[in-house]
Amino acid sequence: MSEILITPNPILRKKSLPVKEISNNEITLSKKMIKIMNDAPGIGLAAPQIGELKRIITINIYQNEKNIKYTLFNPEILSFSENKVIMEEGCLSIPKQFADIERPEKIQFKYLNEKGKIIEKNATGNESRVIQHEIDHLNGKLFVDYLSSLKRNILLKKVNKLKKNGEL
Ligand code: NI
């Protein structure tokens, strides 16, 4: 059984709290998140997706022939590019559903690494996309919220049907 919460679990709609200090608990949690993300498999995971309302996200993508794999504590977007791009998104909490979503192409962001150091970075492509998607989770927002209510309901109903049929 997966430990990943699936929509419409109300925890997915709550706002997560900042991490006050990166203690052993937070490190253990982030390692658990990486394992769950890899096992799923997924390219990103936010702590609320496993029931922990903490501002922690993990990312694991392949871009420009590089593996980009790290954990972000208290991630915050500082600025978005004006240019927007459409990319297909999915979510481990909305299994087997995908939709084209428009978001800013590039972001400037900051976060704390596992040593508590503030890192400031720019991202584009998949990295930018995953970070925007995962930070949304920390604010109780899901990618389907960007769709019309008609499209959103279709996707959410499909998840309910999969659940009912025991396909999740
Ligand atoms: Ni997601």
PDB file of C-alpha atoms and ligand atoms in Angstrom:
ATOM      1  CA  MET A   1       0.000   0.000   0.000  1.00  0.00           C
ATOM      2  CA  SER A   2       1.212   3.403  -0.923  1.00  0.00           C
ATOM      3  CA  GLU A   3       1.699   5.992   1.793  1.00  0.00           C
ATOM      4  CA  ILE A   4       0.812   8.751  -0.628  1.00  0.00           C
ATOM      5  CA  LEU A   5      -2.435  10.572   0.111  1.00  0.00           C
ATOM      6  CA  ILE A   6      -4.865  10.708  -2.770  1.00  0.00           C
ATOM      7  CA  THR A   7      -7.412  13.375  -3.618  1.00  0.00           C
ATOM      8  CA  PRO A   8      -9.929  14.273  -2.128  1.00  0.00           C
ATOM      9  CA  ASN A   9      -8.029  13.752   1.154  1.00  0.00           C
ATOM     10  CA  PRO A  10      -8.522  17.082   3.004  1.00  0.00           C
ATOM     11  CA  ILE A  11      -4.900  17.185   4.198  1.00  0.00           C
ATOM     12  CA  LEU A  12      -3.906  17.908   0.593  1.00  0.00           C
ATOM     13  CA  ARG A  13      -5.862  21.165   0.850  1.00  0.00           C
ATOM     14  CA  LYS A  14      -4.137  22.452   3.995  1.00  0.00           C
ATOM     15  CA  LYS A  15      -1.322  24.955   4.191  1.00  0.00           C
ATOM     16  CA  SER A  16       1.969  23.539   5.446  1.00  0.00           C
ATOM     17  CA  LEU A  17       4.026  25.242   8.126  1.00  0.00           C
ATOM     18  CA  PRO A  18       7.626  26.399   7.787  1.00  0.00           C
ATOM     19  CA  VAL A  19      10.318  24.186   9.249  1.00  0.00           C
ATOM     20  CA  LYS A  20      11.766  25.991  12.286  1.00  0.00           C
ATOM     21  CA  GLU A  21      14.988  24.078  12.417  1.00  0.00           C
ATOM     22  CA  ILE A  22      16.323  21.210  10.426  1.00  0.00           C
ATOM     23  CA  SER A  23      16.559  18.609  13.158  1.00  0.00           C
ATOM     24  CA  ASN A  24      17.020  14.862  12.888  1.00  0.00           C
ATOM     25  CA  ASN A  25      13.234  14.512  12.540  1.00  0.00           C
ATOM     26  CA  GLU A  26      13.224  16.680   9.433  1.00  0.00           C
ATOM     27  CA  ILE A  27      16.196  14.838   7.938  1.00  0.00           C
ATOM     28  CA  THR A  28      14.522  11.488   8.602  1.00  0.00           C
ATOM     29  CA  LEU A  29      11.305  12.747   7.050  1.00  0.00           C
ATOM     30  CA  SER A  30      13.105  14.036   3.955  1.00  0.00           C
ATOM     31  CA  LYS A  31      14.857  10.680   3.503  1.00  0.00           C
ATOM     32  CA  LYS A  32      11.507   8.917   3.789  1.00  0.00           C
ATOM     33  CA  MET A  33      10.094  11.287   1.166  1.00  0.00           C
ATOM     34  CA  ILE A  34      12.959  10.513  -1.226  1.00  0.00           C
ATOM     35  CA  LYS A  35      12.340   6.804  -0.817  1.00  0.00           C
ATOM     36  CA  ILE A  36       8.587   7.144  -1.403  1.00  0.00           C
ATOM     37  CA  MET A  37       9.204   9.421  -4.411  1.00  0.00           C
ATOM     38  CA  ASN A  38      11.659   6.961  -5.948  1.00  0.00           C
ATOM     39  CA  ASP A  39       9.439   3.950  -5.275  1.00  0.00           C
ATOM     40  CA  ALA A  40       6.325   5.607  -6.746  1.00  0.00           C
ATOM     41  CA  PRO A  41       8.166   6.516  -9.047  1.00  0.00           C
ATOM     42  CA  GLY A  42       7.747  10.269  -9.166  1.00  0.00           C
ATOM     43  CA  ILE A  43       9.841  13.291 -10.079  1.00  0.00           C
ATOM     44  CA  GLY A  44       8.806  15.345  -7.080  1.00  0.00           C
ATOM     45  CA  LEU A  45       7.072  15.028  -3.731  1.00  0.00           C
ATOM     46  CA  ALA A  46       5.807  17.447  -1.100  1.00  0.00           C
ATOM     47  CA  ALA A  47       5.585  16.514   2.598  1.00  0.00           C
ATOM     48  CA  PRO A  48       1.784  17.061   2.830  1.00  0.00           C
ATOM     49  CA  GLN A  49       1.371  14.288   0.257  1.00  0.00           C
ATOM     50  CA  ILE A  50       2.444  11.859   2.964  1.00  0.00           C
ATOM     51  CA  GLY A  51       0.429  13.606   5.657  1.00  0.00           C
ATOM     52  CA  GLU A  52       3.128  15.901   7.079  1.00  0.00           C
ATOM     53  CA  LEU A  53       2.136  19.553   6.955  1.00  0.00           C
ATOM     54  CA  LYS A  54       5.712  20.809   6.731  1.00  0.00           C
ATOM     55  CA  ARG A  55       7.299  22.942   4.043  1.00  0.00           C
ATOM     56  CA  ILE A  56       9.611  20.295   2.618  1.00  0.00           C
ATOM     57  CA  ILE A  57       9.813  19.130  -0.983  1.00  0.00           C
ATOM     58  CA  THR A  58      12.009  16.679  -2.844  1.00  0.00           C
ATOM     59  CA  ILE A  59      12.836  16.614  -6.526  1.00  0.00           C
ATOM     60  CA  ASN A  60      14.428  13.994  -8.765  1.00  0.00           C
ATOM     61  CA  ILE A  61      14.604  14.799 -12.450  1.00  0.00           C
ATOM     62  CA  TYR A  62      16.880  14.326 -15.422  1.00  0.00           C
ATOM     63  CA  GLN A  63      17.639  17.470 -17.383  1.00  0.00           C
ATOM     64  CA  ASN A  64      20.452  18.436 -19.767  1.00  0.00           C
ATOM     65  CA  GLU A  65      22.113  15.053 -19.249  1.00  0.00           C
ATOM     66  CA  LYS A  66      22.240  15.629 -15.509  1.00  0.00           C
ATOM     67  CA  ASN A  67      20.459  14.115 -12.576  1.00  0.00           C
ATOM     68  CA  ILE A  68      18.945  16.892 -10.503  1.00  0.00           C
ATOM     69  CA  LYS A  69      18.112  15.463  -7.128  1.00  0.00           C
ATOM     70  CA  TYR A  70      17.749  17.478  -3.928  1.00  0.00           C
ATOM     71  CA  THR A  71      15.601  18.377  -0.948  1.00  0.00           C
ATOM     72  CA  LEU A  72      14.286  21.875  -0.298  1.00  0.00           C
ATOM     73  CA  PHE A  73      13.279  23.074   3.166  1.00  0.00           C
ATOM     74  CA  ASN A  74      11.083  26.197   3.269  1.00  0.00           C
ATOM     75  CA  PRO A  75      11.294  26.783  -0.495  1.00  0.00           C
ATOM     76  CA  GLU A  76      10.138  30.171  -1.680  1.00  0.00           C
ATOM     77  CA  ILE A  77       9.821  31.584  -5.172  1.00  0.00           C
ATOM     78  CA  LEU A  78      11.411  35.037  -5.433  1.00  0.00           C
ATOM     79  CA  SER A  79      10.448  35.846  -9.005  1.00  0.00           C
ATOM     80  CA  PHE A  80       8.793  34.354 -12.071  1.00  0.00           C
ATOM     81  CA  SER A  81       9.668  34.976 -15.719  1.00  0.00           C
ATOM     82  CA  GLU A  82       7.053  36.813 -17.729  1.00  0.00           C
ATOM     83  CA  ASN A  83       7.270  34.139 -20.356  1.00  0.00           C
ATOM     84  CA  LYS A  84       4.941  31.205 -19.787  1.00  0.00           C
ATOM     85  CA  VAL A  85       5.039  27.696 -21.197  1.00  0.00           C
ATOM     86  CA  ILE A  86       2.579  24.841 -21.433  1.00  0.00           C
ATOM     87  CA  MET A  87       3.737  21.466 -20.129  1.00  0.00           C
ATOM     88  CA  GLU A  88       1.916  18.271 -19.255  1.00  0.00           C
ATOM     89  CA  GLU A  89       1.604  17.659 -15.518  1.00  0.00           C
ATOM     90  CA  GLY A  90       0.592  14.745 -13.385  1.00  0.00           C
ATOM     91  CA  CYS A  91       0.587  14.209  -9.632  1.00  0.00           C
ATOM     92  CA  LEU A  92       1.048  11.193  -7.368  1.00  0.00           C
ATOM     93  CA  SER A  93      -1.990  12.420  -5.383  1.00  0.00           C
ATOM     94  CA  ILE A  94      -4.122  12.474  -8.556  1.00  0.00           C
ATOM     95  CA  PRO A  95      -2.970   9.143  -9.968  1.00  0.00           C
ATOM     96  CA  LYS A  96      -2.945   8.398 -13.685  1.00  0.00           C
ATOM     97  CA  GLN A  97      -4.353  11.789 -14.696  1.00  0.00           C
ATOM     98  CA  PHE A  98      -2.512  14.320 -16.832  1.00  0.00           C
ATOM     99  CA  ALA A  99      -3.236  17.762 -18.234  1.00  0.00           C
ATOM    100  CA  ASP A 100      -1.490  20.587 -20.043  1.00  0.00           C
ATOM    101  CA  ILE A 101      -0.859  23.426 -17.617  1.00  0.00           C
ATOM    102  CA  GLU A 102       0.532  26.868 -18.327  1.00  0.00           C
ATOM    103  CA  ARG A 103       3.050  28.300 -15.868  1.00  0.00           C
ATOM    104  CA  PRO A 104       5.957  30.763 -15.907  1.00  0.00           C
ATOM    105  CA  GLU A 105       8.935  29.261 -17.717  1.00  0.00           C
ATOM    106  CA  LYS A 106      11.646  30.328 -15.305  1.00  0.00           C
ATOM    107  CA  ILE A 107      11.834  30.983 -11.603  1.00  0.00           C
ATOM    108  CA  GLN A 108      14.272  32.417  -9.137  1.00  0.00           C
ATOM    109  CA  PHE A 109      13.882  30.729  -5.757  1.00  0.00           C
ATOM    110  CA  LYS A 110      15.497  30.118  -2.403  1.00  0.00           C
ATOM    111  CA  TYR A 111      15.440  27.327   0.140  1.00  0.00           C
ATOM    112  CA  LEU A 112      17.402  25.825   2.996  1.00  0.00           C
ATOM    113  CA  ASN A 113      19.466  22.739   2.278  1.00  0.00           C
ATOM    114  CA  GLU A 114      19.764  19.891   4.801  1.00  0.00           C
ATOM    115  CA  LYS A 115      22.615  21.741   6.523  1.00  0.00           C
ATOM    116  CA  GLY A 116      20.413  24.797   7.049  1.00  0.00           C
ATOM    117  CA  LYS A 117      22.283  26.874   4.477  1.00  0.00           C
ATOM    118  CA  ILE A 118      20.262  29.348   2.397  1.00  0.00           C
ATOM    119  CA  ILE A 119      20.608  28.563  -1.297  1.00  0.00           C
ATOM    120  CA  GLU A 120      19.418  30.883  -4.047  1.00  0.00           C
ATOM    121  CA  LYS A 121      18.951  29.423  -7.487  1.00  0.00           C
ATOM    122  CA  ASN A 122      17.410  29.883 -10.924  1.00  0.00           C
ATOM    123  CA  ALA A 123      15.574  27.099 -12.697  1.00  0.00           C
ATOM    124  CA  THR A 124      13.992  26.481 -16.063  1.00  0.00           C
ATOM    125  CA  GLY A 125      12.453  23.505 -17.873  1.00  0.00           C
ATOM    126  CA  ASN A 126      11.348  20.535 -15.808  1.00  0.00           C
ATOM    127  CA  GLU A 127      13.162  21.712 -12.695  1.00  0.00           C
ATOM    128  CA  SER A 128      11.224  24.986 -12.672  1.00  0.00           C
ATOM    129  CA  ARG A 129       8.005  23.138 -13.387  1.00  0.00           C
ATOM    130  CA  VAL A 130       8.390  20.549 -10.620  1.00  0.00           C
ATOM    131  CA  ILE A 131       9.364  23.144  -8.021  1.00  0.00           C
ATOM    132  CA  GLN A 132       6.344  25.298  -8.865  1.00  0.00           C
ATOM    133  CA  HIS A 133       4.064  22.245  -8.694  1.00  0.00           C
ATOM    134  CA  GLU A 134       5.492  21.054  -5.354  1.00  0.00           C
ATOM    135  CA  ILE A 135       5.398  24.515  -3.726  1.00  0.00           C
ATOM    136  CA  ASP A 136       1.725  24.661  -4.704  1.00  0.00           C
ATOM    137  CA  HIS A 137       1.229  21.499  -2.603  1.00  0.00           C
ATOM    138  CA  LEU A 138       2.626  23.359   0.416  1.00  0.00           C
ATOM    139  CA  ASN A 139      -0.164  25.897  -0.068  1.00  0.00           C
ATOM    140  CA  GLY A 140      -2.913  23.307  -0.495  1.00  0.00           C
ATOM    141  CA  LYS A 141      -3.055  23.785  -4.236  1.00  0.00           C
ATOM    142  CA  LEU A 142      -3.193  21.017  -6.864  1.00  0.00           C
ATOM    143  CA  PHE A 143      -2.467  21.217 -10.597  1.00  0.00           C
ATOM    144  CA  VAL A 144      -6.120  20.559 -11.442  1.00  0.00           C
ATOM    145  CA  ASP A 145      -6.954  23.919  -9.835  1.00  0.00           C
ATOM    146  CA  TYR A 146      -5.550  25.559 -12.984  1.00  0.00           C
ATOM    147  CA  LEU A 147      -8.143  23.796 -15.146  1.00  0.00           C
ATOM    148  CA  SER A 148     -11.729  24.774 -15.812  1.00  0.00           C
ATOM    149  CA  SER A 149     -14.117  23.240 -13.270  1.00  0.00           C
ATOM    150  CA  LEU A 150     -15.474  21.008 -16.025  1.00  0.00           C
ATOM    151  CA  LYS A 151     -12.054  19.524 -16.852  1.00  0.00           C
ATOM    152  CA  ARG A 152     -11.110  19.349 -13.172  1.00  0.00           C
ATOM    153  CA  ASN A 153     -14.230  17.390 -12.290  1.00  0.00           C
ATOM    154  CA  ILE A 154     -13.641  14.935 -15.118  1.00  0.00           C
ATOM    155  CA  LEU A 155     -10.144  14.137 -13.837  1.00  0.00           C
ATOM    156  CA  LEU A 156     -11.227  13.904 -10.199  1.00  0.00           C
ATOM    157  CA  LYS A 157     -14.138  11.632 -11.094  1.00  0.00           C
ATOM    158  CA  LYS A 158     -11.745   9.343 -12.959  1.00  0.00           C
ATOM    159  CA  VAL A 159      -9.655   9.044  -9.787  1.00  0.00           C
ATOM    160  CA  ASN A 160     -12.766   8.128  -7.773  1.00  0.00           C
ATOM    161  CA  LYS A 161     -13.624   5.496 -10.330  1.00  0.00           C
ATOM    162  CA  LEU A 162     -10.133   3.979 -10.204  1.00  0.00           C
ATOM    163  CA  LYS A 163     -10.401   3.899  -6.406  1.00  0.00           C
ATOM    164  CA  LYS A 164     -13.802   2.249  -6.519  1.00  0.00           C
ATOM    165  CA  ASN A 165     -12.546  -0.369  -8.963  1.00  0.00           C
ATOM    166  CA  GLY A 166      -9.571  -1.085  -6.728  1.00  0.00           C
ATOM    167  CA  GLU A 167      -7.158   0.042  -9.420  1.00  0.00           C
ATOM    168  CA  LEU A 168      -5.148   2.308  -7.102  1.00  0.00           C
TER     169      LEU A 168
HETATM  170 NI    NI B   1       1.738  16.724  -7.112  1.00  0.00          NI
END
